[in-house]
mmCIF file of N, CA and C and ligand atoms in Angstrom:
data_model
loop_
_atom_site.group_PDB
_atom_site.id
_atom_site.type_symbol
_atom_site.label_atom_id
_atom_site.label_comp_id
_atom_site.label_asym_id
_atom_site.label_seq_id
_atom_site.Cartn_x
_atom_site.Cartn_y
_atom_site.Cartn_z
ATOM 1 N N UNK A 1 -7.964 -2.012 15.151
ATOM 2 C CA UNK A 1 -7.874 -0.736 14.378
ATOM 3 C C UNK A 1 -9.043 -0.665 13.395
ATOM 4 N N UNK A 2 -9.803 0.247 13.646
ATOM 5 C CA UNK A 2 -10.744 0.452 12.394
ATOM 6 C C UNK A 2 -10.173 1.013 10.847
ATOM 7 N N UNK A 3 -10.990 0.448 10.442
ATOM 8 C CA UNK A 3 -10.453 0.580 8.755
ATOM 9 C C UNK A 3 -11.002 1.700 8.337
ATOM 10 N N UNK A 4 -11.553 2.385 8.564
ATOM 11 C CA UNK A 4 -11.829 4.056 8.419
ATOM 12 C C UNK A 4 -10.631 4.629 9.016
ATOM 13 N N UNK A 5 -9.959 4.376 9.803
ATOM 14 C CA UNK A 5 -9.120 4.790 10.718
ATOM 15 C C UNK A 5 -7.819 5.124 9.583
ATOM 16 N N UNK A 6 -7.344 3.697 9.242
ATOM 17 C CA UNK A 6 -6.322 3.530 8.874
ATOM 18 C C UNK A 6 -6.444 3.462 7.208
ATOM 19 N N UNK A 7 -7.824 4.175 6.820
ATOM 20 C CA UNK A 7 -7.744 4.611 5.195
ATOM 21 C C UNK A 7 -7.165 6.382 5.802
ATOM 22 N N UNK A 8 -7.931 7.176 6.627
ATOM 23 C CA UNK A 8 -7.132 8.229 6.560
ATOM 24 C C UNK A 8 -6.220 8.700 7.030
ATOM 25 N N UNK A 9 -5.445 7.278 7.497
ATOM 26 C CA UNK A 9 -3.621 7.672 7.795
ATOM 27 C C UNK A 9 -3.114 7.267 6.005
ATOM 28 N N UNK A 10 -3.739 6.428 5.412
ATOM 29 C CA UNK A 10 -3.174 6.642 4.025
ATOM 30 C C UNK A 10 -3.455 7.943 3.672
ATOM 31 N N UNK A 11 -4.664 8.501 3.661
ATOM 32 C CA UNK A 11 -4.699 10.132 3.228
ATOM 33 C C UNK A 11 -3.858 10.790 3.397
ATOM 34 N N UNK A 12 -3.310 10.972 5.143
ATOM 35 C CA UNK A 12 -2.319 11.891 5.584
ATOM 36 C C UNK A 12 -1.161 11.750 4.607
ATOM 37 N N UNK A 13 -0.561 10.618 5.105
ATOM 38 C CA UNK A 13 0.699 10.073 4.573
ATOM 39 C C UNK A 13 1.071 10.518 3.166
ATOM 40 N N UNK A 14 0.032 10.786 2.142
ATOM 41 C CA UNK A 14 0.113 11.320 1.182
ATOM 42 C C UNK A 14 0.962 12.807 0.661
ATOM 43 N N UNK A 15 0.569 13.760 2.115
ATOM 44 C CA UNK A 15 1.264 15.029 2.249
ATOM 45 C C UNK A 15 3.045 14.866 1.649
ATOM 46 N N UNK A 16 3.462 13.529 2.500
ATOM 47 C CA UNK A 16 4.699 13.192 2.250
ATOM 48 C C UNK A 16 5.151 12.753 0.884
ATOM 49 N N UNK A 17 4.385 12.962 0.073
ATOM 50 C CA UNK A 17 5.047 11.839 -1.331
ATOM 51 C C UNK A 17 6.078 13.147 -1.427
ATOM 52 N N UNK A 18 7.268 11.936 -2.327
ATOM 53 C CA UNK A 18 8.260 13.077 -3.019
ATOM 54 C C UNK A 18 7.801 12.793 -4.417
ATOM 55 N N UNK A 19 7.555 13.392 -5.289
ATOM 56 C CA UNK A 19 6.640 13.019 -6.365
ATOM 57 C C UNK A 19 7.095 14.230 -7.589
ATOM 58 N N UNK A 20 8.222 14.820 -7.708
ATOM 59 C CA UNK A 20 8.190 15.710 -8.713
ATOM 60 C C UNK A 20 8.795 15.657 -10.348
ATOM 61 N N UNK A 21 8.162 14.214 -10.569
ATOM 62 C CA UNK A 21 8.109 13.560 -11.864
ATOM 63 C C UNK A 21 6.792 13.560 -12.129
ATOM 64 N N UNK A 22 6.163 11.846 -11.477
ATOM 65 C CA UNK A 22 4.654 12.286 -12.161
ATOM 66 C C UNK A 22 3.700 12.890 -11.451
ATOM 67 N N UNK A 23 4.056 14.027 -10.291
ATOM 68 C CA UNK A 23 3.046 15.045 -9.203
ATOM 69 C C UNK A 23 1.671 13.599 -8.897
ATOM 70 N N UNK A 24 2.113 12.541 -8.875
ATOM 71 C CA UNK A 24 1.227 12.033 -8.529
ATOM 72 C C UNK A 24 1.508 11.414 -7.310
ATOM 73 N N UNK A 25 0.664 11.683 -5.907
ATOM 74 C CA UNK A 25 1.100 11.630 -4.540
ATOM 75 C C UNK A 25 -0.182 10.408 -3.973
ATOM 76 N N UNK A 26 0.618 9.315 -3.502
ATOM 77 C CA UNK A 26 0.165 8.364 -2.941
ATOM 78 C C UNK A 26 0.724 8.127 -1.499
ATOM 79 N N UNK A 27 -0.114 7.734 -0.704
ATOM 80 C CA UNK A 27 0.258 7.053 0.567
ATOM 81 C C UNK A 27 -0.473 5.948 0.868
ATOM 82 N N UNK A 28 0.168 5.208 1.806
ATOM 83 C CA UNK A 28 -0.390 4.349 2.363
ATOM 84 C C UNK A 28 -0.457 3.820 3.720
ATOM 85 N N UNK A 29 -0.968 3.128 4.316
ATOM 86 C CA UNK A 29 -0.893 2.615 5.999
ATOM 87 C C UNK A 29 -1.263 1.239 6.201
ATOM 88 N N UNK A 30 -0.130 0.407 6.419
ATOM 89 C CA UNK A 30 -0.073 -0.795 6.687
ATOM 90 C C UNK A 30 -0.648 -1.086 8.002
ATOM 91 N N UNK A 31 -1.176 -1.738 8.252
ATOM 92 C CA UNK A 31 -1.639 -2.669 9.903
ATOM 93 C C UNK A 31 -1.380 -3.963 10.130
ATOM 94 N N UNK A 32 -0.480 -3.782 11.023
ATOM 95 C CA UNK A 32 0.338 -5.300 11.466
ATOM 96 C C UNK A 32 -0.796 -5.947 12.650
ATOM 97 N N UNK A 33 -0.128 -7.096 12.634
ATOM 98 C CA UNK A 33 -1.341 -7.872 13.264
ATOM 99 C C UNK A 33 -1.355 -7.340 14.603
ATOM 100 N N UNK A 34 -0.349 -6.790 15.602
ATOM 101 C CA UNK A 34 -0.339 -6.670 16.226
ATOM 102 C C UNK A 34 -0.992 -5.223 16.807
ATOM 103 N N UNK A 35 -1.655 -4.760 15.539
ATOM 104 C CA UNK A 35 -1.786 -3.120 15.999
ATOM 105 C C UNK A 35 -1.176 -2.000 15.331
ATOM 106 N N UNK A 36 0.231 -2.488 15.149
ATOM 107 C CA UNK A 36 1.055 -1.487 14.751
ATOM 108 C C UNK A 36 0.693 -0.759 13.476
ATOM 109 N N UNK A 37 0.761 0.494 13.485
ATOM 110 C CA UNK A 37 0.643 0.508 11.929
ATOM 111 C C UNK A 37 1.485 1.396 11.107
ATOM 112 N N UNK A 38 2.488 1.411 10.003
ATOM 113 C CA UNK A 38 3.174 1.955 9.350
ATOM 114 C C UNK A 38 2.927 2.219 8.285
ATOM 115 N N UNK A 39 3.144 3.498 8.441
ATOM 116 C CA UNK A 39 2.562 4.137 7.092
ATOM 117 C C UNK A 39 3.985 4.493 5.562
ATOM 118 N N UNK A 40 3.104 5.387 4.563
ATOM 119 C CA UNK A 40 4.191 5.216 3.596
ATOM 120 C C UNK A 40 3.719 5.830 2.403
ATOM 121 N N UNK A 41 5.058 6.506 1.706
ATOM 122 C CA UNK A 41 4.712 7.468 0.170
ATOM 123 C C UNK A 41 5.505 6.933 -0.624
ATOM 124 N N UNK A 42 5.119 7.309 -1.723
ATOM 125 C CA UNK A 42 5.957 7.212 -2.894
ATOM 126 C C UNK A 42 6.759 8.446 -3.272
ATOM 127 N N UNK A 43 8.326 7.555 -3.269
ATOM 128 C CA UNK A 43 9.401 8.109 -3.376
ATOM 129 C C UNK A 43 10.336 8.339 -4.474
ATOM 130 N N UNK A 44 9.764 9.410 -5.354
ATOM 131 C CA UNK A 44 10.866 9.240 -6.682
ATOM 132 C C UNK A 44 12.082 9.285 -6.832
ATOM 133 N N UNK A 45 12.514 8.984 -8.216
ATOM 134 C CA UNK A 45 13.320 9.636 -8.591
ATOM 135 C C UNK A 45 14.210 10.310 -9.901
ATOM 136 N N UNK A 46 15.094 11.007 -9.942
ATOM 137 C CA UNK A 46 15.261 11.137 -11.664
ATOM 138 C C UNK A 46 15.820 9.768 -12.356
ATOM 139 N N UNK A 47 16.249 8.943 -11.588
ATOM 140 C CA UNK A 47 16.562 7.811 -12.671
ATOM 141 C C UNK A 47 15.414 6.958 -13.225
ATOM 142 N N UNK A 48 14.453 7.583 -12.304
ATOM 143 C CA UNK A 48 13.165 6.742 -12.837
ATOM 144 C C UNK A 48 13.110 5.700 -12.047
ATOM 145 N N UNK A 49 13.831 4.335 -12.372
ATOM 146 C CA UNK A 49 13.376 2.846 -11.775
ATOM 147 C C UNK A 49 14.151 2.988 -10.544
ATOM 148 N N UNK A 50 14.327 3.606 -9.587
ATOM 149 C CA UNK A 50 14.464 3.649 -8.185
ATOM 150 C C UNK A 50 13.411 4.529 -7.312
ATOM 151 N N UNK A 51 12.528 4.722 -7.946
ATOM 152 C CA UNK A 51 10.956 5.066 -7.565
ATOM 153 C C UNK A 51 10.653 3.786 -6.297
ATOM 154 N N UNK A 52 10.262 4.478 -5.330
ATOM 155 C CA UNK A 52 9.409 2.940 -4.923
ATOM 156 C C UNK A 52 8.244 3.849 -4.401
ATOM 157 N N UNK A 53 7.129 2.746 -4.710
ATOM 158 C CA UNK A 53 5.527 3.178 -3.877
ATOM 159 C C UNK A 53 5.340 2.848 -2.759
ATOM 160 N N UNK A 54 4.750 3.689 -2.902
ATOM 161 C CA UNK A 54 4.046 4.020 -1.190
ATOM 162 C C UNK A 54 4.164 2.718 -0.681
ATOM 163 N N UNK A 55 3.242 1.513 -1.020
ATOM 164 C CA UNK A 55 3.096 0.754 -0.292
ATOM 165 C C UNK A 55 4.285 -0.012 0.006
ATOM 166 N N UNK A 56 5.179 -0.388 -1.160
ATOM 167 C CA UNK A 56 6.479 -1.026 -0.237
ATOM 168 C C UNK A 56 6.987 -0.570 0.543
ATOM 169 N N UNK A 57 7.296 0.888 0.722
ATOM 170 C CA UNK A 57 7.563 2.003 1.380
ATOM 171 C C UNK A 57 7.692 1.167 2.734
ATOM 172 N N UNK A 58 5.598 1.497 2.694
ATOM 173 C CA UNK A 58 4.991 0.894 4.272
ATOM 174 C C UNK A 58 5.822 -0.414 4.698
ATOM 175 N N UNK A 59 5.617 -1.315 3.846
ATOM 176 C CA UNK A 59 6.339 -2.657 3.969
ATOM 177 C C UNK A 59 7.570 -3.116 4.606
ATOM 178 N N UNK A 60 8.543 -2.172 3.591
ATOM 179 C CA UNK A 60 9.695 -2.225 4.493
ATOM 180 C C UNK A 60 10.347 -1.911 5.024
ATOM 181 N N UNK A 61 9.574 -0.289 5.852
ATOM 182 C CA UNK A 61 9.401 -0.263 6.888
ATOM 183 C C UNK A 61 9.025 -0.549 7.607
ATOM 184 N N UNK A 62 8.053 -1.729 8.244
ATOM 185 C CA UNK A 62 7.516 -2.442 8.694
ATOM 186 C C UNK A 62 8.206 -4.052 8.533
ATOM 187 N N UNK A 63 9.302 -4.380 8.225
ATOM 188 C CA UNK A 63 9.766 -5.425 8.483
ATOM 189 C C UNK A 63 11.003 -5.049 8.446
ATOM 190 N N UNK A 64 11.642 -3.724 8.182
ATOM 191 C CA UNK A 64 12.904 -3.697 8.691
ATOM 192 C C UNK A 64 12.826 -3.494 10.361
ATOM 193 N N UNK A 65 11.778 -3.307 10.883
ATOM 194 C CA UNK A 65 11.582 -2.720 12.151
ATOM 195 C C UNK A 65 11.064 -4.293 13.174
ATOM 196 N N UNK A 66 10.988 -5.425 11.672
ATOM 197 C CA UNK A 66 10.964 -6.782 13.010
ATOM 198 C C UNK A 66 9.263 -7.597 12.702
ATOM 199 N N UNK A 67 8.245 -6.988 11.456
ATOM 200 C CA UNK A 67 7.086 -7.325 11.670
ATOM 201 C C UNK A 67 7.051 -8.367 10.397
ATOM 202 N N UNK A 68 5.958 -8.965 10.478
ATOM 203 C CA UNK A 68 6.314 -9.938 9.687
ATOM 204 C C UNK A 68 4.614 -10.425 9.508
ATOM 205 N N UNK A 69 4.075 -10.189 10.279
ATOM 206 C CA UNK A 69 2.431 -10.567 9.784
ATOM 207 C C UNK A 69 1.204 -9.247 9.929
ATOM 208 N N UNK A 70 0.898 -9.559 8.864
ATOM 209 C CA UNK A 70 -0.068 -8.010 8.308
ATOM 210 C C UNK A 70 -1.177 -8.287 8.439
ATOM 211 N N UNK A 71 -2.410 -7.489 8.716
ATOM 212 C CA UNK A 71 -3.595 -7.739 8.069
ATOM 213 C C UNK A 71 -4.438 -7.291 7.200
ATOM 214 N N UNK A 72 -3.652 -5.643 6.912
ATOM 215 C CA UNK A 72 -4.626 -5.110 6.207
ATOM 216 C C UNK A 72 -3.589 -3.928 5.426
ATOM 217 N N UNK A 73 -3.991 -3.343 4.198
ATOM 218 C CA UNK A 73 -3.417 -1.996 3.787
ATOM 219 C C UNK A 73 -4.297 -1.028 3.124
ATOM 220 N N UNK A 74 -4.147 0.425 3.486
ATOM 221 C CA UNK A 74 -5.092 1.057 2.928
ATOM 222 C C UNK A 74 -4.138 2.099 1.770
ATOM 223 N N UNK A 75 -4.772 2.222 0.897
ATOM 224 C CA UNK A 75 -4.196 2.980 -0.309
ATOM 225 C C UNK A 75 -4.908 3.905 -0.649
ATOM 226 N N UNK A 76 -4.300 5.010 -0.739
ATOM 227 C CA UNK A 76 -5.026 5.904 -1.480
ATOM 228 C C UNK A 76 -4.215 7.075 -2.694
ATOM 229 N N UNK A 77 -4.105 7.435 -3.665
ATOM 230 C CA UNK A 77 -3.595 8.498 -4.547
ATOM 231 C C UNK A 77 -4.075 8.913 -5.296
ATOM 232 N N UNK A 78 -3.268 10.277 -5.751
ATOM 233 C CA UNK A 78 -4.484 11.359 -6.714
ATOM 234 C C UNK A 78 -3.094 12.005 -6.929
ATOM 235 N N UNK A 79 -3.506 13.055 -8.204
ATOM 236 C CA UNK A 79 -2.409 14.193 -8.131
ATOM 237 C C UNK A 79 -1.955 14.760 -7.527
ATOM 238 N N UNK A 80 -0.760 15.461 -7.461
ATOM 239 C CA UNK A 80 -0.848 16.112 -6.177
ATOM 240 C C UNK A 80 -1.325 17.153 -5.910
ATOM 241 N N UNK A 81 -1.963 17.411 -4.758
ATOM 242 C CA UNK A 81 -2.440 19.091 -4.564
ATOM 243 C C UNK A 81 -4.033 18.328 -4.736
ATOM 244 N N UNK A 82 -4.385 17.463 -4.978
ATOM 245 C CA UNK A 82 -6.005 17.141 -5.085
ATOM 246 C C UNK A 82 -6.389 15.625 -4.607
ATOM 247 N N UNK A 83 -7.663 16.124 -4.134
ATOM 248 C CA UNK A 83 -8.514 14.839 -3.433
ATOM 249 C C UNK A 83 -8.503 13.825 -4.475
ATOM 250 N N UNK A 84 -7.787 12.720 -4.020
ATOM 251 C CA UNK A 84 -8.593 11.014 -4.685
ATOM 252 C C UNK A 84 -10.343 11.463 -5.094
ATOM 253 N N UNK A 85 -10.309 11.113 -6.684
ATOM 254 C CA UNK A 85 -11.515 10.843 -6.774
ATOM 255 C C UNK A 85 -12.361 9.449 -7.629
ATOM 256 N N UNK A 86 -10.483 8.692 -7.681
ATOM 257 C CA UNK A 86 -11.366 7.281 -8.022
ATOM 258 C C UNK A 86 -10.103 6.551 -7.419
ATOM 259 N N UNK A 87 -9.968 5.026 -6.947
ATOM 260 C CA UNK A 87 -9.576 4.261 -6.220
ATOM 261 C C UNK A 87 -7.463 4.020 -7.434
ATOM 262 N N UNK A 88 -7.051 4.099 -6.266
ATOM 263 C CA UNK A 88 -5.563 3.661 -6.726
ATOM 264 C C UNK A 88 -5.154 2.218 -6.426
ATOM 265 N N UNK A 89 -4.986 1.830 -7.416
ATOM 266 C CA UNK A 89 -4.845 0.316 -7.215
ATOM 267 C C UNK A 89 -3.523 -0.118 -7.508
ATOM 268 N N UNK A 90 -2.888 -0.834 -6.534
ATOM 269 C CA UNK A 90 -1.432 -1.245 -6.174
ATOM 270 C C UNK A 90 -0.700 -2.144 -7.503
ATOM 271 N N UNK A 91 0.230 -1.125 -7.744
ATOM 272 C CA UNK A 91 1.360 -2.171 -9.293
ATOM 273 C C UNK A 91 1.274 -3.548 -9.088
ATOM 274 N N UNK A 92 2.011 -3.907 -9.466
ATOM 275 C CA UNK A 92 1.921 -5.543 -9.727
ATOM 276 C C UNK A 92 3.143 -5.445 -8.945
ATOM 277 N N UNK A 93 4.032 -5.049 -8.676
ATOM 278 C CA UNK A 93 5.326 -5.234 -7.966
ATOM 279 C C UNK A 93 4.896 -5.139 -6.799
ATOM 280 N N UNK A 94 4.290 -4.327 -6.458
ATOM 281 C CA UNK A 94 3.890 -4.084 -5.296
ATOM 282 C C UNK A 94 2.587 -5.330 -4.308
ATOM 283 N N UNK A 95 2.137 -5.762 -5.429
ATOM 284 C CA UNK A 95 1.055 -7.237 -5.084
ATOM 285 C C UNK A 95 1.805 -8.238 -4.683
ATOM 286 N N UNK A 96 3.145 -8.090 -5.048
ATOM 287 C CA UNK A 96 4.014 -9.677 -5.334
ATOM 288 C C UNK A 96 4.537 -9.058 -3.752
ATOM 289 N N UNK A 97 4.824 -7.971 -3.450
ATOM 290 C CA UNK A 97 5.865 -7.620 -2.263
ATOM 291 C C UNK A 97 4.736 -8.340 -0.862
ATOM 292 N N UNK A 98 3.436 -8.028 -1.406
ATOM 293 C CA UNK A 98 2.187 -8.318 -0.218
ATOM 294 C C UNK A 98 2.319 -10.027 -0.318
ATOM 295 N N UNK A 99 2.173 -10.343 -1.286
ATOM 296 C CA UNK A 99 2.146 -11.761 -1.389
ATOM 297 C C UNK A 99 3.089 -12.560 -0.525
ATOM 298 N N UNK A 100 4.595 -12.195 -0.468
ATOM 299 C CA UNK A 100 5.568 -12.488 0.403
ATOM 300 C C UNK A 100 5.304 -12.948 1.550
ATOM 301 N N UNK A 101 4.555 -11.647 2.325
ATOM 302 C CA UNK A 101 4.184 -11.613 3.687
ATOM 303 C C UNK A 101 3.074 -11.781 4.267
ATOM 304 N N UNK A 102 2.111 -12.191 3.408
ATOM 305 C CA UNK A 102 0.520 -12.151 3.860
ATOM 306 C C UNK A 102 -0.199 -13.070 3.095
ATOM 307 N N UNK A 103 -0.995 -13.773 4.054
ATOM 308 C CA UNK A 103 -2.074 -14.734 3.332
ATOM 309 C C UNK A 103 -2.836 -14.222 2.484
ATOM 310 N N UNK A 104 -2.482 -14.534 1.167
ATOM 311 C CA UNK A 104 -3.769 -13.724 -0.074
ATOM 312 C C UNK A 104 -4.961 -14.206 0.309
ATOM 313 N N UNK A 105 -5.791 -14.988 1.117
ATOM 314 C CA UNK A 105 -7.123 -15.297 1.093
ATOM 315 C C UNK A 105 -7.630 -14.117 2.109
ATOM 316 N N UNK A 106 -6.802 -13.725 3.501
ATOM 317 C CA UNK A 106 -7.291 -12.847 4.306
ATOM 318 C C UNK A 106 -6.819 -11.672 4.456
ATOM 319 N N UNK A 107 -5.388 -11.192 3.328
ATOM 320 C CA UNK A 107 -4.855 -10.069 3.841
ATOM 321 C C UNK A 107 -5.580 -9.000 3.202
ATOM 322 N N UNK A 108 -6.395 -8.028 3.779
ATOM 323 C CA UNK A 108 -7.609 -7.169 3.138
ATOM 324 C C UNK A 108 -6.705 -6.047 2.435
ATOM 325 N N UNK A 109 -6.870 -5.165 1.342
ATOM 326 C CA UNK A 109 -6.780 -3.894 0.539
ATOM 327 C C UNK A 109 -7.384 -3.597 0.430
ATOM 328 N N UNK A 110 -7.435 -2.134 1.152
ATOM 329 C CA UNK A 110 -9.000 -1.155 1.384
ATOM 330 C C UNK A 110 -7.892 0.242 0.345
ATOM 331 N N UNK A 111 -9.280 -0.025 -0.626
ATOM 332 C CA UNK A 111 -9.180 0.982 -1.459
ATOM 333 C C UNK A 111 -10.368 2.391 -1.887
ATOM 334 N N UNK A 112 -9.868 3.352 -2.383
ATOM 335 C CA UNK A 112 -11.332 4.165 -2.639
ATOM 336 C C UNK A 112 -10.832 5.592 -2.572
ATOM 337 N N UNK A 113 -11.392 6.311 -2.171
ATOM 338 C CA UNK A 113 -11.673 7.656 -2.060
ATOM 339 C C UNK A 113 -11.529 8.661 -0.652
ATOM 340 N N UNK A 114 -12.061 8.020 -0.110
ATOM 341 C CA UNK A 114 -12.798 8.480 0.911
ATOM 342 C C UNK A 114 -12.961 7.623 2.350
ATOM 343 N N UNK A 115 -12.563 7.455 3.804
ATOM 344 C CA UNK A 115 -12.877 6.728 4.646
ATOM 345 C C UNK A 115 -14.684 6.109 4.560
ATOM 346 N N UNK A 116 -15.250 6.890 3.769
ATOM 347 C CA UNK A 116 -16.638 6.925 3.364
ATOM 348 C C UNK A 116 -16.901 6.170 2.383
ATOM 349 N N UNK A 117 -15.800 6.236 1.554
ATOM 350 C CA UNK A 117 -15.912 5.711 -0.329
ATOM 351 C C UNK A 117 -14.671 4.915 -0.144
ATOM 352 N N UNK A 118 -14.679 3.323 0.518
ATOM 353 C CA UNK A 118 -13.674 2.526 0.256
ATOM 354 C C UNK A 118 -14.029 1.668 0.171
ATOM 355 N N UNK A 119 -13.673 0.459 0.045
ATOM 356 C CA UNK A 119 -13.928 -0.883 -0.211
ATOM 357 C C UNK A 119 -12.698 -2.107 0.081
ATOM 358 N N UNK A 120 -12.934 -3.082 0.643
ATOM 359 C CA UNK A 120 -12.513 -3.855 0.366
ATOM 360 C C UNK A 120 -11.867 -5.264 -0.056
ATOM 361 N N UNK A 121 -10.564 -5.281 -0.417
ATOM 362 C CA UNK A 121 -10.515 -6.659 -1.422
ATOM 363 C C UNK A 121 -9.229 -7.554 -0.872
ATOM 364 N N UNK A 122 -9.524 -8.391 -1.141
ATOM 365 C CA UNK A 122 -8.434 -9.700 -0.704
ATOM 366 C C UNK A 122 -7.407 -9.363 -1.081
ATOM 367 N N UNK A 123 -6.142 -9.559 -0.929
ATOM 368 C CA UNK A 123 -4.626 -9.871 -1.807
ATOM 369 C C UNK A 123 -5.161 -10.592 -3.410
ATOM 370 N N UNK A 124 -5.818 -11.877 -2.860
ATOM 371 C CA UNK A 124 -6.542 -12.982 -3.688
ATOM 372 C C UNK A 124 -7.161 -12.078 -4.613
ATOM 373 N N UNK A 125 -8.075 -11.544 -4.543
ATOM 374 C CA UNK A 125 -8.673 -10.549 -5.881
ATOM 375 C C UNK A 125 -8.011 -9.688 -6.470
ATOM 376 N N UNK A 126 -6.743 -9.288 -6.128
ATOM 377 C CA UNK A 126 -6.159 -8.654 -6.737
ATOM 378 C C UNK A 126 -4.832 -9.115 -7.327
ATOM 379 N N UNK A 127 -4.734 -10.768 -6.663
ATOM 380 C CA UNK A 127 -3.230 -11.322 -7.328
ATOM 381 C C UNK A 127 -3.677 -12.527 -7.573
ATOM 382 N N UNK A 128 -4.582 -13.012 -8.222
ATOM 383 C CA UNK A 128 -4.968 -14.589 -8.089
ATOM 384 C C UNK A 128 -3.699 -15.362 -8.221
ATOM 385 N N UNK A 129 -3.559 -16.433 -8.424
ATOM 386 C CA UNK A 129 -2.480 -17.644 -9.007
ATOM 387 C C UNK A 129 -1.315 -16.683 -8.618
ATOM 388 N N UNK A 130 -1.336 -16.504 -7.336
ATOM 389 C CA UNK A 130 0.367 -15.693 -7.282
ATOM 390 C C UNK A 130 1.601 -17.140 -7.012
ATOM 391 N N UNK A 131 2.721 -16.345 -7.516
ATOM 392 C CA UNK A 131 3.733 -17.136 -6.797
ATOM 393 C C UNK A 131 4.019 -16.759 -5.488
ATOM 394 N N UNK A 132 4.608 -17.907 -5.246
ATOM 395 C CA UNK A 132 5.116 -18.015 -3.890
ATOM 396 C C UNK A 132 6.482 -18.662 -3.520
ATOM 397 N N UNK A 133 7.073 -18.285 -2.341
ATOM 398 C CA UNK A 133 8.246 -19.151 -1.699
ATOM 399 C C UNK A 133 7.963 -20.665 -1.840
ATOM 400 N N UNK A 134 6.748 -21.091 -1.493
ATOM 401 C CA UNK A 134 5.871 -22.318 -1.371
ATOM 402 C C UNK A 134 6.365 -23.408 -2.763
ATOM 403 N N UNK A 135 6.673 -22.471 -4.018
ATOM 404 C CA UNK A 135 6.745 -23.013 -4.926
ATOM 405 C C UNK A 135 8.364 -23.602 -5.438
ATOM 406 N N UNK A 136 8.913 -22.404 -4.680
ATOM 407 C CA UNK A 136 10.669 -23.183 -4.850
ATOM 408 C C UNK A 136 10.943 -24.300 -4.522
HETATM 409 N N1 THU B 201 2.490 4.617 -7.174
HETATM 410 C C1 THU B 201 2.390 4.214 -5.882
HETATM 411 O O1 THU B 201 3.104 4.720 -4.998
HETATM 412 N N2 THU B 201 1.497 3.264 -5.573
HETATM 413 C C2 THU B 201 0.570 2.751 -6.436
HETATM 414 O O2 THU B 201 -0.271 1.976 -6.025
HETATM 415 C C3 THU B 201 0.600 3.151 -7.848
HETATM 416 C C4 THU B 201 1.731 4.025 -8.248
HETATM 417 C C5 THU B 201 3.410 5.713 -7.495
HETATM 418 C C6 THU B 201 4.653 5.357 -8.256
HETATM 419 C C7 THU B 201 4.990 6.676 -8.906
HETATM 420 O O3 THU B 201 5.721 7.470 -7.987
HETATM 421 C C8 THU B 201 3.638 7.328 -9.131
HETATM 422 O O4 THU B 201 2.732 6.667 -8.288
HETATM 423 C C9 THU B 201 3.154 7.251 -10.562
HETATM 424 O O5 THU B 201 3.205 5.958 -11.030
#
C-alpha cells in the first residue's frame, strides 16, 4: 500500500467525524500488515470522556475484526468544514493504544497535510520509553 494512498483514506474518513463539540474532524487509516486497511473518526460525545479518536477508532476496529500486526497509520485533522493546514498529532492515549500492538522502532505515523505535505515518524519518536506488557 502506498503511503500517499493511505494518507488520503485518512482525508476521506474525516467526512465521517461526529464532532459537534469541538467541530474538530479527524480521521484516520490504519494498514495492517497484511494489506488490510481500516479506517476511522473521531466520535464524540456530550459526556465528554467517552469521545474516542479517530485513531483508536481505526484500531479497534481492526482487532475486533481478528488483526493484530500493523505497519503504518496515517492521521490527519482540521476543523471541520476545512483543509488540514498543519499536522495532527495523536493524544497520548492514543500512542499507548499503538504501543500495545506495534513495534515502536518500525510502526510508521504519517502525518501532515497533504498526501504531498506528510511525513513520517516512528511510534519511537513519538512515544519514547513507552510502557509495555513486556514490563509486567
Ligand atoms: N482527536 C482525534 O480524534 N485524534 C487526535 O489525534 C487528536 C484529537 C479528536 C478528539 C476530539 O474529538 C477532537 O479531536 C478534539 O480534541
Amino acid at each position: 500500500m502506498d503511503e500517499k494512498r493511505l494518507f488520503s483514506q485518512a482525508l476521506a474518513a474525516r467526512a465521517r467525524a461526529y464532532t459537534p463539540y469541538s467541530h474538530f474532524a479527524v480521521g484516520a487509516a490504519l494498514l495492517c500488515a497484511d494489506g488490510t486497511v481500516y479506517t476511522g473518526c473521531n466520535i464524540e460525545n456530550a459526556a465528554f470522556t467517552p469521545t474516542v479518536c479517530a485513531e483508536r477508532v481505526a484500531f479497534f476496529k481492526a482487532v475486533s475484526d481478528g488483526h493484530r500486526d500493523f505497519a503504518a497509520i496515517a492521521v490527519a485533522g482540521a476543523p471541520e468544514g476545512t483543509a488540514p493546514d498543519s499536522l495532527c498529532a495523536p493524544c497520548g492515549v492514543c500512542r499507548q493504544v499503538m504501543a500495545e500492538f506495534c513495534r515502536v522502532e518500525s510502526f510508521r505515523v504519517l502525518l501532515g497535510t497533504t498526501p504531498e505535505d506528510m511525513r513520517a515518524y516512528t511510534l519511537a519518536d513519538l512515544l519514547p520509553l513507552a510502557f509495555s506488557g513486556d514490563m509486567l
